[in-house]
Amino acid sequence: MQEKYLFEYAVIRVVPKVEREEFLNVGVILYCASQRFLKCTFEVNEIRLSAFACEVETSIINSNLKAIEKICMGGAEAGPIGQLDIASRFRWLTATRSTVVQASKVHPGFCIDPEETLQKLQQQLVL
């Protein structure tokens, strides 16, 4: 029997008008401590986004999403946050904020393969 690993994930959302609390799911961040896994996946459906919030510039959204991806990978390219340990980077990425790109609350689960689970969550929650 394969071992199951505890993981945590959050949905990445675009919230064009924070005061209205309306959002569009665009990605997922998944963290699995025992496998030292922190990765995100995202896809911005520009047609849906423009129908939802025509005033949002997708280039800014994409820039923010790429910054999240860099922080997940860690290292000097990700700036000071990228230098933190993997758990601290995940906690920083999923901290509550009132910005156009933000993360949902963190949800736990068990998985056999974190990469496969990340792709499944992307399919279920975003696409």
mmCIF file of N, CA and C in Angstrom, residues 42-116:
data_model
loop_
_atom_site.group_PDB
_atom_site.id
_atom_site.type_symbol
_atom_site.label_atom_id
_atom_site.label_comp_id
_atom_site.label_asym_id
_atom_site.label_seq_id
_atom_site.Cartn_x
_atom_site.Cartn_y
_atom_site.Cartn_z
ATOM 1 N N PHE A 42 -1.338 27.844 -12.688
ATOM 2 C CA PHE A 42 -2.369 28.841 -12.951
ATOM 3 C C PHE A 42 -2.651 28.938 -14.437
ATOM 4 N N GLU A 43 -3.846 29.406 -14.731
ATOM 5 C CA GLU A 43 -4.251 29.671 -16.104
ATOM 6 C C GLU A 43 -5.319 30.756 -16.069
ATOM 7 N N VAL A 44 -5.029 31.856 -16.735
ATOM 8 C CA VAL A 44 -5.977 32.960 -16.787
ATOM 9 C C VAL A 44 -6.755 32.859 -18.090
ATOM 10 N N ASN A 45 -8.041 32.617 -17.965
ATOM 11 C CA ASN A 45 -8.919 32.606 -19.127
ATOM 12 C C ASN A 45 -9.303 34.062 -19.374
ATOM 13 N N GLU A 46 -8.632 34.683 -20.332
ATOM 14 C CA GLU A 46 -8.799 36.117 -20.557
ATOM 15 C C GLU A 46 -10.213 36.480 -20.998
ATOM 16 N N ILE A 47 -10.889 35.588 -21.689
ATOM 17 C CA ILE A 47 -12.271 35.856 -22.109
ATOM 18 C C ILE A 47 -13.183 35.914 -20.881
ATOM 19 N N ARG A 48 -13.051 34.930 -19.997
ATOM 20 C CA ARG A 48 -13.854 34.935 -18.761
ATOM 21 C C ARG A 48 -13.522 36.135 -17.895
ATOM 22 N N LEU A 49 -12.220 36.442 -17.785
ATOM 23 C CA LEU A 49 -11.808 37.566 -16.951
ATOM 24 C C LEU A 49 -12.345 38.884 -17.498
ATOM 25 N N SER A 50 -12.286 39.087 -18.801
ATOM 26 C CA SER A 50 -12.775 40.343 -19.374
ATOM 27 C C SER A 50 -14.298 40.452 -19.253
ATOM 28 N N ALA A 51 -15.002 39.332 -19.322
ATOM 29 C CA ALA A 51 -16.453 39.358 -19.122
ATOM 30 C C ALA A 51 -16.791 39.656 -17.660
ATOM 31 N N PHE A 52 -15.946 39.184 -16.776
ATOM 32 C CA PHE A 52 -16.148 39.343 -15.340
ATOM 33 C C PHE A 52 -15.743 40.740 -14.871
ATOM 34 N N ALA A 53 -14.629 41.229 -15.410
ATOM 35 C CA ALA A 53 -14.094 42.529 -14.995
ATOM 36 C C ALA A 53 -13.272 43.115 -16.135
ATOM 37 N N CYS A 54 -13.930 43.863 -16.996
ATOM 38 C CA CYS A 54 -13.272 44.370 -18.206
ATOM 39 C C CYS A 54 -12.151 45.362 -17.913
ATOM 40 N N GLU A 55 -12.164 46.002 -16.740
ATOM 41 C CA GLU A 55 -11.151 47.018 -16.440
ATOM 42 C C GLU A 55 -9.818 46.437 -15.944
ATOM 43 N N VAL A 56 -9.756 45.144 -15.687
ATOM 44 C CA VAL A 56 -8.536 44.518 -15.171
ATOM 45 C C VAL A 56 -7.550 44.279 -16.305
ATOM 46 N N GLU A 57 -6.302 44.671 -16.080
ATOM 47 C CA GLU A 57 -5.256 44.449 -17.072
ATOM 48 C C GLU A 57 -4.646 43.069 -16.840
ATOM 49 N N THR A 58 -4.795 42.198 -17.824
ATOM 50 C CA THR A 58 -4.305 40.823 -17.669
ATOM 51 C C THR A 58 -2.789 40.772 -17.547
ATOM 52 N N SER A 59 -2.082 41.741 -18.097
ATOM 53 C CA SER A 59 -0.621 41.733 -17.979
ATOM 54 C C SER A 59 -0.195 41.892 -16.517
ATOM 55 N N ILE A 60 -0.925 42.690 -15.762
ATOM 56 C CA ILE A 60 -0.620 42.865 -14.334
ATOM 57 C C ILE A 60 -0.947 41.587 -13.573
ATOM 58 N N ILE A 61 -2.070 40.974 -13.889
ATOM 59 C CA ILE A 61 -2.456 39.711 -13.250
ATOM 60 C C ILE A 61 -1.394 38.655 -13.518
ATOM 61 N N ASN A 62 -0.984 38.516 -14.779
ATOM 62 C CA ASN A 62 0.035 37.525 -15.146
ATOM 63 C C ASN A 62 1.365 37.801 -14.451
ATOM 64 N N SER A 63 1.727 39.058 -14.301
ATOM 65 C CA SER A 63 2.961 39.419 -13.605
ATOM 66 C C SER A 63 2.895 38.985 -12.138
ATOM 67 N N ASN A 64 1.756 39.200 -11.494
ATOM 68 C CA ASN A 64 1.585 38.771 -10.104
ATOM 69 C C ASN A 64 1.620 37.252 -9.976
ATOM 70 N N LEU A 65 1.012 36.558 -10.917
ATOM 71 C CA LEU A 65 1.009 35.096 -10.880
ATOM 72 C C LEU A 65 2.417 34.533 -11.086
ATOM 73 N N LYS A 66 3.190 35.152 -11.954
ATOM 74 C CA LYS A 66 4.578 34.703 -12.159
ATOM 75 C C LYS A 66 5.426 34.955 -10.916
ATOM 76 N N ALA A 67 5.124 36.017 -10.187
ATOM 77 C CA ALA A 67 5.830 36.278 -8.927
ATOM 78 C C ALA A 67 5.519 35.180 -7.909
ATOM 79 N N ILE A 68 4.261 34.743 -7.854
ATOM 80 C CA ILE A 68 3.883 33.638 -6.963
ATOM 81 C C ILE A 68 4.657 32.382 -7.351
ATOM 82 N N GLU A 69 4.746 32.120 -8.645
ATOM 83 C CA GLU A 69 5.477 30.947 -9.131
ATOM 84 C C GLU A 69 6.949 31.009 -8.718
ATOM 85 N N LYS A 70 7.571 32.173 -8.841
ATOM 86 C CA LYS A 70 8.979 32.332 -8.442
ATOM 87 C C LYS A 70 9.162 32.094 -6.951
ATOM 88 N N ILE A 71 8.233 32.613 -6.157
ATOM 89 C CA ILE A 71 8.330 32.420 -4.706
ATOM 90 C C ILE A 71 8.196 30.942 -4.362
ATOM 91 N N CYS A 72 7.316 30.230 -5.041
ATOM 92 C CA CYS A 72 7.199 28.785 -4.817
ATOM 93 C C CYS A 72 8.522 28.083 -5.093
ATOM 94 N N MET A 73 9.193 28.468 -6.164
ATOM 95 C CA MET A 73 10.476 27.846 -6.517
ATOM 96 C C MET A 73 11.576 28.244 -5.548
ATOM 97 N N GLY A 74 11.470 29.435 -4.975
ATOM 98 C CA GLY A 74 12.473 29.916 -4.034
ATOM 99 C C GLY A 74 13.727 30.396 -4.744
ATOM 100 N N GLY A 75 14.678 30.859 -3.969
ATOM 101 C CA GLY A 75 15.935 31.320 -4.522
ATOM 102 C C GLY A 75 16.014 32.836 -4.613
ATOM 103 N N ALA A 76 17.166 33.314 -5.026
ATOM 104 C CA ALA A 76 17.450 34.749 -5.078
ATOM 105 C C ALA A 76 16.545 35.494 -6.054
ATOM 106 N N GLU A 77 16.150 34.836 -7.142
ATOM 107 C CA GLU A 77 15.273 35.478 -8.131
ATOM 108 C C GLU A 77 13.926 35.878 -7.553
ATOM 109 N N ALA A 78 13.520 35.227 -6.482
ATOM 110 C CA ALA A 78 12.221 35.491 -5.861
ATOM 111 C C ALA A 78 12.299 36.567 -4.783
ATOM 112 N N GLY A 79 13.450 37.210 -4.645
ATOM 113 C CA GLY A 79 13.599 38.275 -3.666
ATOM 114 C C GLY A 79 13.717 37.751 -2.247
ATOM 115 N N PRO A 80 13.507 38.620 -1.266
ATOM 116 C CA PRO A 80 13.682 38.227 0.140
ATOM 117 C C PRO A 80 12.755 37.083 0.563
ATOM 118 N N ILE A 81 11.520 37.066 0.055
ATOM 119 C CA ILE A 81 10.584 36.004 0.425
ATOM 120 C C ILE A 81 11.083 34.661 -0.115
ATOM 121 N N GLY A 82 11.702 34.662 -1.270
ATOM 122 C CA GLY A 82 12.239 33.449 -1.864
ATOM 123 C C GLY A 82 13.375 32.831 -1.071
ATOM 124 N N GLN A 83 13.957 33.596 -0.169
ATOM 125 C CA GLN A 83 15.054 33.105 0.664
ATOM 126 C C GLN A 83 14.545 32.360 1.905
ATOM 127 N N LEU A 84 13.261 32.492 2.187
ATOM 128 C CA LEU A 84 12.696 31.822 3.361
ATOM 129 C C LEU A 84 12.594 30.318 3.128
ATOM 130 N N ASP A 85 12.416 29.566 4.218
ATOM 131 C CA ASP A 85 12.222 28.120 4.081
ATOM 132 C C ASP A 85 10.871 27.866 3.414
ATOM 133 N N ILE A 86 10.671 26.653 2.936
ATOM 134 C CA ILE A 86 9.503 26.305 2.127
ATOM 135 C C ILE A 86 8.181 26.535 2.879
ATOM 136 N N ALA A 87 8.126 26.182 4.155
ATOM 137 C CA ALA A 87 6.901 26.378 4.930
ATOM 138 C C ALA A 87 6.581 27.864 5.081
ATOM 139 N N SER A 88 7.581 28.668 5.340
ATOM 140 C CA SER A 88 7.374 30.113 5.495
ATOM 141 C C SER A 88 6.931 30.750 4.184
ATOM 142 N N ARG A 89 7.467 30.277 3.070
ATOM 143 C CA ARG A 89 7.029 30.808 1.774
ATOM 144 C C ARG A 89 5.558 30.488 1.534
ATOM 145 N N PHE A 90 5.136 29.259 1.850
ATOM 146 C CA PHE A 90 3.734 28.897 1.676
ATOM 147 C C PHE A 90 2.849 29.760 2.570
ATOM 148 N N ARG A 91 3.227 29.936 3.825
ATOM 149 C CA ARG A 91 2.430 30.747 4.751
ATOM 150 C C ARG A 91 2.365 32.197 4.270
ATOM 151 N N TRP A 92 3.459 32.718 3.738
ATOM 152 C CA TRP A 92 3.458 34.089 3.227
ATOM 153 C C TRP A 92 2.522 34.211 2.027
ATOM 154 N N LEU A 93 2.592 33.236 1.113
ATOM 155 C CA LEU A 93 1.743 33.278 -0.088
ATOM 156 C C LEU A 93 0.259 33.176 0.246
ATOM 157 N N THR A 94 -0.073 32.458 1.301
ATOM 158 C CA THR A 94 -1.482 32.222 1.622
ATOM 159 C C THR A 94 -2.008 33.133 2.735
ATOM 160 N N ALA A 95 -1.203 34.085 3.166
ATOM 161 C CA ALA A 95 -1.662 35.033 4.184
ATOM 162 C C ALA A 95 -2.826 35.860 3.634
ATOM 163 N N THR A 96 -3.757 36.195 4.509
ATOM 164 C CA THR A 96 -4.918 36.991 4.109
ATOM 165 C C THR A 96 -4.468 38.378 3.679
ATOM 166 N N ARG A 97 -4.969 38.812 2.521
ATOM 167 C CA ARG A 97 -4.677 40.155 2.040
ATOM 168 C C ARG A 97 -5.835 40.684 1.216
ATOM 169 N N SER A 98 -5.887 41.990 1.093
ATOM 170 C CA SER A 98 -6.921 42.650 0.294
ATOM 171 C C SER A 98 -6.278 43.196 -0.976
ATOM 172 N N THR A 99 -5.967 42.293 -1.893
ATOM 173 C CA THR A 99 -5.328 42.667 -3.144
ATOM 174 C C THR A 99 -6.103 42.044 -4.301
ATOM 175 N N VAL A 100 -5.760 42.439 -5.504
ATOM 176 C CA VAL A 100 -6.456 41.918 -6.684
ATOM 177 C C VAL A 100 -6.151 40.436 -6.889
ATOM 178 N N VAL A 101 -4.925 40.011 -6.609
ATOM 179 C CA VAL A 101 -4.570 38.588 -6.669
ATOM 180 C C VAL A 101 -4.341 38.136 -5.235
ATOM 181 N N GLN A 102 -5.106 37.136 -4.806
ATOM 182 C CA GLN A 102 -5.010 36.660 -3.434
ATOM 183 C C GLN A 102 -5.311 35.166 -3.362
ATOM 184 N N ALA A 103 -5.036 34.584 -2.210
ATOM 185 C CA ALA A 103 -5.267 33.149 -2.004
ATOM 186 C C ALA A 103 -6.495 32.939 -1.129
ATOM 187 N N SER A 104 -7.160 31.807 -1.360
ATOM 188 C CA SER A 104 -8.282 31.415 -0.508
ATOM 189 C C SER A 104 -7.739 30.977 0.849
ATOM 190 N N LYS A 105 -8.630 30.560 1.718
ATOM 191 C CA LYS A 105 -8.200 29.925 2.955
ATOM 192 C C LYS A 105 -7.482 28.630 2.593
ATOM 193 N N VAL A 106 -6.646 28.162 3.493
ATOM 194 C CA VAL A 106 -5.880 26.940 3.272
ATOM 195 C C VAL A 106 -6.744 25.730 3.629
ATOM 196 N N HIS A 107 -6.679 24.703 2.774
ATOM 197 C CA HIS A 107 -7.420 23.465 2.964
ATOM 198 C C HIS A 107 -6.436 22.293 3.008
ATOM 199 N N PRO A 108 -6.646 21.303 3.890
ATOM 200 C CA PRO A 108 -5.763 20.139 3.968
ATOM 201 C C PRO A 108 -6.318 18.947 3.204
ATOM 202 N N GLY A 109 -5.461 17.970 2.998
ATOM 203 C CA GLY A 109 -5.862 16.716 2.384
ATOM 204 C C GLY A 109 -4.722 15.718 2.450
ATOM 205 N N PHE A 110 -4.939 14.537 1.902
ATOM 206 C CA PHE A 110 -3.903 13.511 1.815
ATOM 207 C C PHE A 110 -3.736 13.130 0.359
ATOM 208 N N CYS A 111 -2.493 12.882 -0.030
ATOM 209 C CA CYS A 111 -2.223 12.506 -1.419
ATOM 210 C C CYS A 111 -1.090 11.491 -1.470
ATOM 211 N N ILE A 112 -0.982 10.835 -2.592
ATOM 212 C CA ILE A 112 0.128 9.929 -2.865
ATOM 213 C C ILE A 112 1.204 10.678 -3.654
ATOM 214 N N ASP A 113 0.769 11.493 -4.608
ATOM 215 C CA ASP A 113 1.676 12.234 -5.485
ATOM 216 C C ASP A 113 1.260 13.706 -5.494
ATOM 217 N N PRO A 114 2.044 14.599 -4.868
ATOM 218 C CA PRO A 114 1.666 16.010 -4.804
ATOM 219 C C PRO A 114 1.493 16.667 -6.187
ATOM 220 N N GLU A 115 2.344 16.344 -7.128
ATOM 221 C CA GLU A 115 2.238 16.932 -8.475
ATOM 222 C C GLU A 115 0.917 16.542 -9.139
ATOM 223 N N GLU A 116 0.570 15.285 -9.047
ATOM 224 C CA GLU A 116 -0.685 14.808 -9.628
ATOM 225 C C GLU A 116 -1.886 15.454 -8.931
#
